[in-house]
């Protein structure tokens, strides 16, 4: 676009019709290559070339408004900062903050699935590399000798500063 980046997802023929009308390209509707869904799927590069040329005439914000009126799936491409501050991300409380024992306060995404009767809880940040390796090996019924042998062979990594490392 003139200003900004966007994603336009035209996968069905009716969306191609909407896009053709939105960008004022009625000639696309009579192009024999794109008369059905098969043509849209088989010739994605030709379709992309036409779409990109058509979208260079306006800004992303202008196109979003126009394309939505024509039922064409589209969205702006956001920077990380824009995603974090997006109204939908805030409304859905997608980001949470946790205290990590080694990294300090971290902001990360919450669990995607949300259930009313069994709410997900994030109690800690991601483990350090190898932090739980020996513990998992024990749960899989490896003996202490086998765990030690795996660690010496480099198969099992132990994180510096963990209880495993000090055992």
Short mmCIF file of N, CA and C in Angstrom, two decimals:
data_model
loop_
_atom_site.label_atom_id
_atom_site.label_comp_id
_atom_site.label_asym_id
_atom_site.label_seq_id
_atom_site.Cartn_x
_atom_site.Cartn_y
_atom_site.Cartn_z
N UNK A 1 0.85 -1.19 0.00
CA UNK A 1 0.00 0.00 0.00
C UNK A 1 0.89 1.25 0.00
N UNK A 2 0.28 2.38 -0.13
CA UNK A 2 1.05 3.63 -0.08
C UNK A 2 1.74 3.79 1.26
N UNK A 3 0.99 3.49 2.33
CA UNK A 3 1.53 3.60 3.69
C UNK A 3 1.10 2.36 4.47
N UNK A 4 2.08 1.63 4.98
CA UNK A 4 1.79 0.46 5.79
C UNK A 4 1.77 -0.82 4.98
N UNK A 5 1.66 -1.92 5.71
CA UNK A 5 1.58 -3.25 5.11
C UNK A 5 0.28 -3.90 5.52
N UNK A 6 -0.21 -4.81 4.68
CA UNK A 6 -1.44 -5.51 5.02
C UNK A 6 -1.44 -6.90 4.41
N UNK A 7 -2.34 -7.71 4.92
CA UNK A 7 -2.56 -9.05 4.42
C UNK A 7 -3.98 -9.11 3.86
N UNK A 8 -4.11 -9.61 2.65
CA UNK A 8 -5.41 -9.79 2.02
C UNK A 8 -5.53 -11.26 1.68
N UNK A 9 -6.55 -11.92 2.20
CA UNK A 9 -6.70 -13.37 2.03
C UNK A 9 -7.87 -13.68 1.11
N UNK A 10 -7.60 -13.78 -0.17
CA UNK A 10 -8.63 -14.10 -1.16
C UNK A 10 -8.47 -15.56 -1.55
N UNK A 11 -9.32 -16.40 -0.97
CA UNK A 11 -9.23 -17.83 -1.21
C UNK A 11 -10.45 -18.38 -1.95
N UNK A 12 -11.54 -17.64 -1.90
CA UNK A 12 -12.77 -18.08 -2.57
C UNK A 12 -13.12 -17.12 -3.69
N UNK A 13 -13.86 -17.63 -4.64
CA UNK A 13 -14.21 -16.81 -5.81
C UNK A 13 -14.99 -15.56 -5.41
N UNK A 14 -15.89 -15.68 -4.46
CA UNK A 14 -16.68 -14.50 -4.06
C UNK A 14 -15.78 -13.42 -3.43
N UNK A 15 -14.68 -13.84 -2.78
CA UNK A 15 -13.73 -12.86 -2.24
C UNK A 15 -12.96 -12.19 -3.37
N UNK A 16 -12.67 -12.95 -4.44
CA UNK A 16 -12.02 -12.37 -5.61
C UNK A 16 -12.94 -11.34 -6.26
N UNK A 17 -14.21 -11.63 -6.32
CA UNK A 17 -15.20 -10.68 -6.85
C UNK A 17 -15.19 -9.42 -5.99
N UNK A 18 -15.20 -9.58 -4.67
CA UNK A 18 -15.17 -8.43 -3.76
C UNK A 18 -13.91 -7.60 -3.94
N UNK A 19 -12.76 -8.27 -4.05
CA UNK A 19 -11.50 -7.56 -4.25
C UNK A 19 -11.50 -6.81 -5.57
N UNK A 20 -11.97 -7.46 -6.63
CA UNK A 20 -12.02 -6.83 -7.96
C UNK A 20 -12.86 -5.56 -7.93
N UNK A 21 -13.97 -5.63 -7.25
CA UNK A 21 -14.84 -4.45 -7.14
C UNK A 21 -14.19 -3.39 -6.25
N UNK A 22 -13.58 -3.80 -5.15
CA UNK A 22 -12.98 -2.84 -4.22
C UNK A 22 -11.85 -2.05 -4.86
N UNK A 23 -11.04 -2.69 -5.69
CA UNK A 23 -9.92 -1.99 -6.32
C UNK A 23 -10.29 -1.45 -7.70
N UNK A 24 -11.58 -1.48 -8.02
CA UNK A 24 -12.10 -0.93 -9.27
C UNK A 24 -11.41 -1.57 -10.48
N UNK A 25 -11.37 -2.89 -10.48
CA UNK A 25 -10.77 -3.65 -11.59
C UNK A 25 -11.79 -4.67 -12.13
N UNK A 26 -12.86 -4.19 -12.77
CA UNK A 26 -13.86 -5.13 -13.29
C UNK A 26 -13.28 -6.08 -14.33
N UNK A 27 -12.20 -5.71 -14.97
CA UNK A 27 -11.58 -6.58 -15.98
C UNK A 27 -11.10 -7.90 -15.34
N UNK A 28 -10.77 -7.89 -14.05
CA UNK A 28 -10.36 -9.11 -13.37
C UNK A 28 -11.50 -10.14 -13.37
N UNK A 29 -12.73 -9.64 -13.36
CA UNK A 29 -13.88 -10.53 -13.28
C UNK A 29 -14.13 -11.29 -14.58
N UNK A 30 -13.60 -10.80 -15.67
CA UNK A 30 -13.77 -11.50 -16.96
C UNK A 30 -12.47 -12.18 -17.40
N UNK A 31 -11.43 -12.07 -16.60
CA UNK A 31 -10.16 -12.73 -16.90
C UNK A 31 -10.39 -14.23 -16.83
N UNK A 32 -10.16 -14.94 -17.94
CA UNK A 32 -10.46 -16.39 -17.95
C UNK A 32 -9.65 -17.20 -16.94
N UNK A 33 -8.53 -16.67 -16.48
CA UNK A 33 -7.71 -17.40 -15.51
C UNK A 33 -8.38 -17.50 -14.14
N UNK A 34 -9.26 -16.56 -13.83
CA UNK A 34 -9.81 -16.46 -12.47
C UNK A 34 -11.33 -16.57 -12.44
N UNK A 35 -11.87 -17.47 -13.23
CA UNK A 35 -13.32 -17.61 -13.28
C UNK A 35 -13.88 -18.53 -12.21
N UNK A 36 -13.00 -19.26 -11.56
CA UNK A 36 -13.46 -20.14 -10.48
C UNK A 36 -12.35 -20.28 -9.45
N UNK A 37 -12.67 -20.99 -8.38
CA UNK A 37 -11.71 -21.16 -7.29
C UNK A 37 -10.44 -21.87 -7.76
N UNK A 38 -10.59 -22.81 -8.68
CA UNK A 38 -9.44 -23.55 -9.18
C UNK A 38 -8.41 -22.59 -9.80
N UNK A 39 -8.88 -21.64 -10.57
CA UNK A 39 -7.97 -20.68 -11.18
C UNK A 39 -7.27 -19.83 -10.13
N UNK A 40 -7.97 -19.49 -9.08
CA UNK A 40 -7.36 -18.71 -8.00
C UNK A 40 -6.27 -19.50 -7.30
N UNK A 41 -6.49 -20.80 -7.16
CA UNK A 41 -5.53 -21.65 -6.46
C UNK A 41 -4.33 -21.99 -7.36
N UNK A 42 -4.59 -22.27 -8.60
CA UNK A 42 -3.54 -22.72 -9.51
C UNK A 42 -2.59 -21.58 -9.89
N UNK A 43 -3.10 -20.37 -9.92
CA UNK A 43 -2.29 -19.23 -10.39
C UNK A 43 -2.08 -18.18 -9.29
N UNK A 44 -1.52 -18.58 -8.15
CA UNK A 44 -1.40 -17.60 -7.05
C UNK A 44 -0.45 -16.44 -7.37
N UNK A 45 0.59 -16.67 -8.15
CA UNK A 45 1.56 -15.60 -8.42
C UNK A 45 0.95 -14.53 -9.32
N UNK A 46 0.18 -14.94 -10.31
CA UNK A 46 -0.48 -13.97 -11.18
C UNK A 46 -1.50 -13.16 -10.39
N UNK A 47 -2.26 -13.85 -9.54
CA UNK A 47 -3.26 -13.18 -8.71
C UNK A 47 -2.58 -12.21 -7.74
N UNK A 48 -1.48 -12.64 -7.14
CA UNK A 48 -0.74 -11.79 -6.21
C UNK A 48 -0.21 -10.54 -6.90
N UNK A 49 0.32 -10.71 -8.09
CA UNK A 49 0.85 -9.57 -8.85
C UNK A 49 -0.23 -8.52 -9.11
N UNK A 50 -1.40 -8.97 -9.53
CA UNK A 50 -2.52 -8.05 -9.77
C UNK A 50 -2.95 -7.37 -8.47
N UNK A 51 -3.06 -8.17 -7.41
CA UNK A 51 -3.51 -7.64 -6.12
C UNK A 51 -2.54 -6.59 -5.60
N UNK A 52 -1.25 -6.89 -5.62
CA UNK A 52 -0.26 -5.93 -5.12
C UNK A 52 -0.29 -4.63 -5.91
N UNK A 53 -0.40 -4.74 -7.23
CA UNK A 53 -0.46 -3.53 -8.05
C UNK A 53 -1.70 -2.70 -7.71
N UNK A 54 -2.82 -3.38 -7.50
CA UNK A 54 -4.04 -2.68 -7.17
C UNK A 54 -4.01 -1.99 -5.82
N UNK A 55 -3.31 -2.59 -4.86
CA UNK A 55 -3.30 -2.05 -3.50
C UNK A 55 -2.29 -0.92 -3.30
N UNK A 56 -1.47 -0.64 -4.25
CA UNK A 56 -0.47 0.43 -4.09
C UNK A 56 -1.08 1.84 -4.19
N UNK A 57 -2.35 1.91 -4.51
CA UNK A 57 -2.99 3.21 -4.77
C UNK A 57 -3.45 3.94 -3.52
N UNK A 58 -3.60 3.23 -2.40
CA UNK A 58 -4.13 3.83 -1.16
C UNK A 58 -3.32 3.34 0.04
N UNK A 59 -3.62 3.92 1.19
CA UNK A 59 -2.96 3.50 2.43
C UNK A 59 -3.62 2.23 2.97
N UNK A 60 -2.94 1.57 3.86
CA UNK A 60 -3.48 0.37 4.50
C UNK A 60 -4.81 0.67 5.18
N UNK A 61 -4.87 1.76 5.94
CA UNK A 61 -6.12 2.10 6.64
C UNK A 61 -7.27 2.31 5.67
N UNK A 62 -6.99 2.97 4.55
CA UNK A 62 -8.05 3.18 3.55
C UNK A 62 -8.51 1.85 2.96
N UNK A 63 -7.54 0.97 2.65
CA UNK A 63 -7.90 -0.32 2.07
C UNK A 63 -8.68 -1.19 3.04
N UNK A 64 -8.30 -1.18 4.29
CA UNK A 64 -9.02 -2.00 5.29
C UNK A 64 -10.50 -1.61 5.27
N UNK A 65 -10.77 -0.34 5.31
CA UNK A 65 -12.16 0.14 5.32
C UNK A 65 -12.90 -0.29 4.05
N UNK A 66 -12.27 -0.12 2.91
CA UNK A 66 -12.90 -0.47 1.62
C UNK A 66 -13.09 -1.97 1.49
N UNK A 67 -12.05 -2.75 1.79
CA UNK A 67 -12.12 -4.19 1.61
C UNK A 67 -13.13 -4.83 2.56
N UNK A 68 -13.22 -4.33 3.78
CA UNK A 68 -14.21 -4.87 4.72
C UNK A 68 -15.63 -4.67 4.20
N UNK A 69 -15.89 -3.55 3.54
CA UNK A 69 -17.21 -3.30 2.96
C UNK A 69 -17.54 -4.29 1.84
N UNK A 70 -16.51 -4.86 1.24
CA UNK A 70 -16.69 -5.83 0.16
C UNK A 70 -16.48 -7.27 0.65
N UNK A 71 -16.46 -7.47 1.96
CA UNK A 71 -16.31 -8.81 2.57
C UNK A 71 -15.04 -9.54 2.12
N UNK A 72 -13.98 -8.78 1.99
CA UNK A 72 -12.69 -9.37 1.64
C UNK A 72 -11.87 -9.48 2.93
N UNK A 73 -11.48 -10.69 3.33
CA UNK A 73 -10.68 -10.86 4.55
C UNK A 73 -9.35 -10.11 4.42
N UNK A 74 -9.09 -9.27 5.40
CA UNK A 74 -7.86 -8.47 5.36
C UNK A 74 -7.52 -8.00 6.77
N UNK A 75 -6.26 -7.63 6.93
CA UNK A 75 -5.81 -7.10 8.22
C UNK A 75 -4.50 -6.37 8.01
N UNK A 76 -4.24 -5.38 8.85
CA UNK A 76 -2.94 -4.72 8.76
C UNK A 76 -1.85 -5.63 9.29
N UNK A 77 -0.65 -5.49 8.77
CA UNK A 77 0.50 -6.18 9.33
C UNK A 77 1.07 -5.24 10.39
N UNK A 78 1.11 -5.71 11.61
CA UNK A 78 1.50 -4.87 12.74
C UNK A 78 2.92 -5.18 13.19
N UNK A 79 3.57 -4.17 13.73
CA UNK A 79 4.86 -4.39 14.36
C UNK A 79 4.61 -5.04 15.72
N UNK A 80 5.65 -5.55 16.33
CA UNK A 80 5.51 -6.16 17.65
C UNK A 80 4.91 -5.17 18.64
N UNK A 81 5.38 -3.95 18.61
CA UNK A 81 4.87 -2.92 19.52
C UNK A 81 3.39 -2.66 19.26
N UNK A 82 2.99 -2.62 17.98
CA UNK A 82 1.58 -2.38 17.65
C UNK A 82 0.71 -3.55 18.11
N UNK A 83 1.21 -4.77 17.98
CA UNK A 83 0.45 -5.94 18.43
C UNK A 83 0.22 -5.86 19.93
N UNK A 84 1.28 -5.57 20.67
CA UNK A 84 1.19 -5.51 22.13
C UNK A 84 0.17 -4.46 22.58
N UNK A 85 0.07 -3.38 21.85
CA UNK A 85 -0.83 -2.28 22.23
C UNK A 85 -2.18 -2.34 21.54
N UNK A 86 -2.43 -3.36 20.74
CA UNK A 86 -3.67 -3.45 19.98
C UNK A 86 -4.86 -3.62 20.93
N UNK A 87 -5.95 -2.95 20.62
CA UNK A 87 -7.14 -2.98 21.47
C UNK A 87 -7.67 -4.40 21.69
N UNK A 88 -7.60 -5.24 20.65
CA UNK A 88 -8.11 -6.61 20.79
C UNK A 88 -7.23 -7.43 21.72
N UNK A 89 -5.93 -7.23 21.65
CA UNK A 89 -5.00 -7.93 22.54
C UNK A 89 -5.27 -7.52 23.99
N UNK A 90 -5.49 -6.25 24.20
CA UNK A 90 -5.79 -5.76 25.54
C UNK A 90 -7.14 -6.25 26.02
N UNK A 91 -8.16 -6.20 25.15
CA UNK A 91 -9.51 -6.63 25.55
C UNK A 91 -9.54 -8.12 25.91
N UNK A 92 -8.77 -8.93 25.20
CA UNK A 92 -8.74 -10.36 25.46
C UNK A 92 -7.72 -10.75 26.54
N UNK A 93 -7.02 -9.76 27.07
CA UNK A 93 -6.01 -9.99 28.11
C UNK A 93 -5.04 -11.11 27.68
N UNK A 94 -4.51 -10.96 26.47
CA UNK A 94 -3.62 -11.95 25.89
C UNK A 94 -2.26 -11.95 26.57
N UNK A 95 -1.79 -10.79 27.00
CA UNK A 95 -0.47 -10.70 27.62
C UNK A 95 -0.57 -10.74 29.13
N UNK A 96 0.34 -11.47 29.73
CA UNK A 96 0.43 -11.52 31.19
C UNK A 96 1.86 -11.22 31.59
N UNK A 97 2.06 -10.88 32.84
CA UNK A 97 3.41 -10.66 33.35
C UNK A 97 3.68 -11.65 34.47
N UNK A 98 4.87 -12.24 34.42
CA UNK A 98 5.28 -13.20 35.44
C UNK A 98 6.67 -12.86 35.93
N UNK A 99 6.94 -13.27 37.15
CA UNK A 99 8.29 -13.11 37.71
C UNK A 99 9.06 -14.38 37.42
N UNK A 100 10.16 -14.26 36.71
CA UNK A 100 11.01 -15.41 36.38
C UNK A 100 12.20 -15.41 37.35
N UNK A 101 12.55 -16.57 37.91
CA UNK A 101 13.61 -16.60 38.92
C UNK A 101 14.99 -16.17 38.41
N UNK A 102 15.23 -16.26 37.12
CA UNK A 102 16.54 -15.88 36.58
C UNK A 102 16.48 -14.64 35.69
N UNK A 103 15.38 -14.43 35.00
CA UNK A 103 15.28 -13.34 34.03
C UNK A 103 14.55 -12.12 34.56
N UNK A 104 13.94 -12.22 35.74
CA UNK A 104 13.19 -11.08 36.28
C UNK A 104 11.77 -11.06 35.75
N UNK A 105 11.18 -9.88 35.70
CA UNK A 105 9.79 -9.74 35.28
C UNK A 105 9.69 -9.89 33.76
N UNK A 106 8.84 -10.81 33.29
CA UNK A 106 8.66 -11.07 31.87
C UNK A 106 7.21 -10.89 31.45
N UNK A 107 7.04 -10.37 30.26
CA UNK A 107 5.71 -10.27 29.67
C UNK A 107 5.63 -11.35 28.59
N UNK A 108 4.56 -12.14 28.63
CA UNK A 108 4.40 -13.20 27.64
C UNK A 108 2.91 -13.43 27.40
N UNK A 109 2.61 -14.23 26.38
CA UNK A 109 1.21 -14.52 26.09
C UNK A 109 0.68 -15.55 27.07
N UNK A 110 -0.58 -15.42 27.38
CA UNK A 110 -1.24 -16.38 28.25
C UNK A 110 -1.55 -17.64 27.45
N UNK A 111 -2.03 -18.64 28.11
CA UNK A 111 -2.47 -19.86 27.44
C UNK A 111 -3.60 -19.51 26.49
N UNK A 112 -3.55 -20.02 25.27
CA UNK A 112 -4.54 -19.66 24.26
C UNK A 112 -5.95 -20.14 24.62
N UNK A 113 -6.06 -21.37 25.05
CA UNK A 113 -7.38 -21.93 25.37
C UNK A 113 -7.86 -21.37 26.71
N UNK A 114 -9.10 -20.95 26.75
CA UNK A 114 -9.70 -20.42 27.97
C UNK A 114 -10.97 -21.21 28.27
N UNK A 115 -11.02 -21.83 29.46
CA UNK A 115 -12.17 -22.63 29.86
C UNK A 115 -12.75 -22.07 31.15
N UNK A 116 -14.08 -21.94 31.20
CA UNK A 116 -14.74 -21.38 32.36
C UNK A 116 -14.59 -22.21 33.62
N UNK A 117 -14.73 -23.52 33.50
CA UNK A 117 -14.69 -24.40 34.68
C UNK A 117 -13.28 -24.81 35.08
N UNK A 118 -12.34 -24.72 34.18
CA UNK A 118 -10.96 -25.11 34.49
C UNK A 118 -10.01 -24.04 33.95
N UNK A 119 -9.97 -22.89 34.59
CA UNK A 119 -9.12 -21.81 34.09
C UNK A 119 -7.64 -22.19 34.14
N UNK A 120 -6.94 -21.81 33.08
CA UNK A 120 -5.50 -22.07 33.02
C UNK A 120 -4.77 -21.09 33.93
N UNK A 121 -3.68 -21.56 34.50
CA UNK A 121 -2.90 -20.70 35.39
C UNK A 121 -1.43 -20.82 35.00
N UNK A 122 -0.79 -19.69 34.84
CA UNK A 122 0.65 -19.67 34.55
C UNK A 122 1.33 -19.28 35.86
N UNK A 123 2.10 -20.21 36.40
CA UNK A 123 2.73 -19.96 37.69
C UNK A 123 4.19 -19.54 37.56
N UNK A 124 4.79 -19.85 36.42
CA UNK A 124 6.21 -19.54 36.27
C UNK A 124 6.54 -19.35 34.80
N UNK A 125 7.67 -18.73 34.55
CA UNK A 125 8.13 -18.55 33.19
C UNK A 125 8.74 -19.83 32.65
N UNK A 126 9.22 -19.76 31.44
CA UNK A 126 9.82 -20.92 30.79
C UNK A 126 11.04 -21.41 31.56
N UNK A 127 11.27 -22.71 31.56
CA UNK A 127 12.44 -23.24 32.26
C UNK A 127 13.72 -22.91 31.51
N UNK A 128 14.82 -22.95 32.22
CA UNK A 128 16.13 -22.80 31.60
C UNK A 128 16.43 -24.06 30.79
N UNK A 129 17.34 -23.96 29.87
CA UNK A 129 17.72 -25.11 29.05
C UNK A 129 18.22 -26.24 29.96
N UNK A 130 17.54 -27.37 29.90
CA UNK A 130 17.93 -28.52 30.69
C UNK A 130 17.47 -28.51 32.14
N UNK A 131 16.70 -27.51 32.53
CA UNK A 131 16.34 -27.36 33.94
C UNK A 131 15.62 -28.57 34.51
N UNK A 132 14.77 -29.20 33.75
CA UNK A 132 13.97 -30.32 34.28
C UNK A 132 14.35 -31.66 33.66
N UNK A 133 15.47 -31.72 32.97
CA UNK A 133 15.86 -32.95 32.26
C UNK A 133 15.97 -34.15 33.16
N UNK A 134 16.70 -34.05 34.25
CA UNK A 134 16.88 -35.20 35.15
C UNK A 134 15.56 -35.59 35.80
N UNK A 135 14.77 -34.60 36.15
CA UNK A 135 13.46 -34.86 36.76
C UNK A 135 12.57 -35.66 35.80
N UNK A 136 12.56 -35.26 34.54
CA UNK A 136 11.76 -35.97 33.54
C UNK A 136 12.30 -37.39 33.34
N UNK A 137 13.63 -37.51 33.28
CA UNK A 137 14.23 -38.84 33.13
C UNK A 137 13.82 -39.76 34.28
N UNK A 138 13.76 -39.23 35.51
CA UNK A 138 13.32 -40.04 36.66
C UNK A 138 11.87 -40.48 36.48
N UNK A 139 11.03 -39.57 36.00
CA UNK A 139 9.62 -39.91 35.77
C UNK A 139 9.48 -41.00 34.72
N UNK A 140 10.46 -41.09 33.84
CA UNK A 140 10.46 -42.13 32.81
C UNK A 140 11.19 -43.39 33.28
N UNK A 141 11.44 -43.45 34.59
CA UNK A 141 12.05 -44.62 35.25
C UNK A 141 13.51 -44.87 34.90
N UNK A 142 14.26 -43.81 34.55
CA UNK A 142 15.70 -43.96 34.40
C UNK A 142 16.31 -43.93 35.80
N UNK A 143 17.33 -44.76 36.00
CA UNK A 143 18.01 -44.79 37.29
C UNK A 143 18.94 -43.59 37.40
N UNK A 144 19.40 -43.32 38.62
CA UNK A 144 20.35 -42.22 38.83
C UNK A 144 21.64 -42.46 38.05
N UNK A 145 22.06 -43.72 37.97
CA UNK A 145 23.28 -44.06 37.22
C UNK A 145 23.08 -43.78 35.72
N UNK A 146 21.90 -44.12 35.20
CA UNK A 146 21.61 -43.86 33.78
C UNK A 146 21.54 -42.36 33.51
N UNK A 147 20.95 -41.63 34.43
CA UNK A 147 20.84 -40.18 34.29
C UNK A 147 22.24 -39.55 34.30
N UNK A 148 23.07 -40.02 35.21
CA UNK A 148 24.44 -39.51 35.29
C UNK A 148 25.21 -39.84 34.01
N UNK A 149 25.02 -41.04 33.48
CA UNK A 149 25.70 -41.43 32.23
C UNK A 149 25.22 -40.58 31.06
N UNK A 150 23.91 -40.28 31.01
CA UNK A 150 23.39 -39.43 29.94
C UNK A 150 23.95 -38.02 30.06
N UNK A 151 24.08 -37.53 31.28
CA UNK A 151 24.64 -36.20 31.49
C UNK A 151 26.10 -36.15 31.05
N UNK A 152 26.87 -37.16 31.41
CA UNK A 152 28.30 -37.21 31.02
C UNK A 152 28.46 -37.32 29.51
N UNK A 153 27.52 -38.03 28.85
CA UNK A 153 27.58 -38.20 27.39
C UNK A 153 27.04 -36.98 26.64
N UNK A 154 26.48 -36.01 27.39
CA UNK A 154 25.93 -34.82 26.75
C UNK A 154 24.52 -34.99 26.21
N UNK A 155 23.92 -36.13 26.52
CA UNK A 155 22.55 -36.40 26.07
C UNK A 155 21.55 -35.63 26.94
N UNK A 156 21.83 -35.55 28.20
CA UNK A 156 20.98 -34.84 29.15
C UNK A 156 21.73 -33.60 29.61
N UNK A 157 21.13 -32.45 29.43
CA UNK A 157 21.77 -31.19 29.80
C UNK A 157 21.26 -30.77 31.16
N UNK A 158 22.17 -30.29 31.97
CA UNK A 158 21.78 -29.76 33.28
C UNK A 158 22.08 -28.28 33.30
N UNK A 159 21.05 -27.52 33.66
CA UNK A 159 21.22 -26.06 33.70
C UNK A 159 22.11 -25.65 34.85
N UNK A 160 23.02 -24.71 34.63
CA UNK A 160 23.83 -24.20 35.74
C UNK A 160 22.94 -23.52 36.77
N UNK A 161 23.22 -23.78 38.02
CA UNK A 161 22.49 -23.11 39.08
C UNK A 161 21.20 -23.78 39.51
N UNK A 162 20.85 -24.90 38.90
CA UNK A 162 19.63 -25.60 39.32
C UNK A 162 20.00 -26.62 40.38
N UNK A 163 18.99 -27.12 41.07
CA UNK A 163 19.23 -28.16 42.08
C UNK A 163 19.85 -29.39 41.44
N UNK A 164 19.46 -29.67 40.21
CA UNK A 164 20.01 -30.83 39.50
C UNK A 164 21.50 -30.71 39.38
N UNK A 165 21.97 -29.49 39.08
CA UNK A 165 23.39 -29.25 38.87
C UNK A 165 24.17 -29.44 40.17
N UNK A 166 23.53 -29.12 41.27
CA UNK A 166 24.21 -29.17 42.54
C UNK A 166 24.09 -30.52 43.24
N UNK A 167 23.30 -31.42 42.66
CA UNK A 167 23.08 -32.73 43.32
C UNK A 167 24.31 -33.62 43.23
#
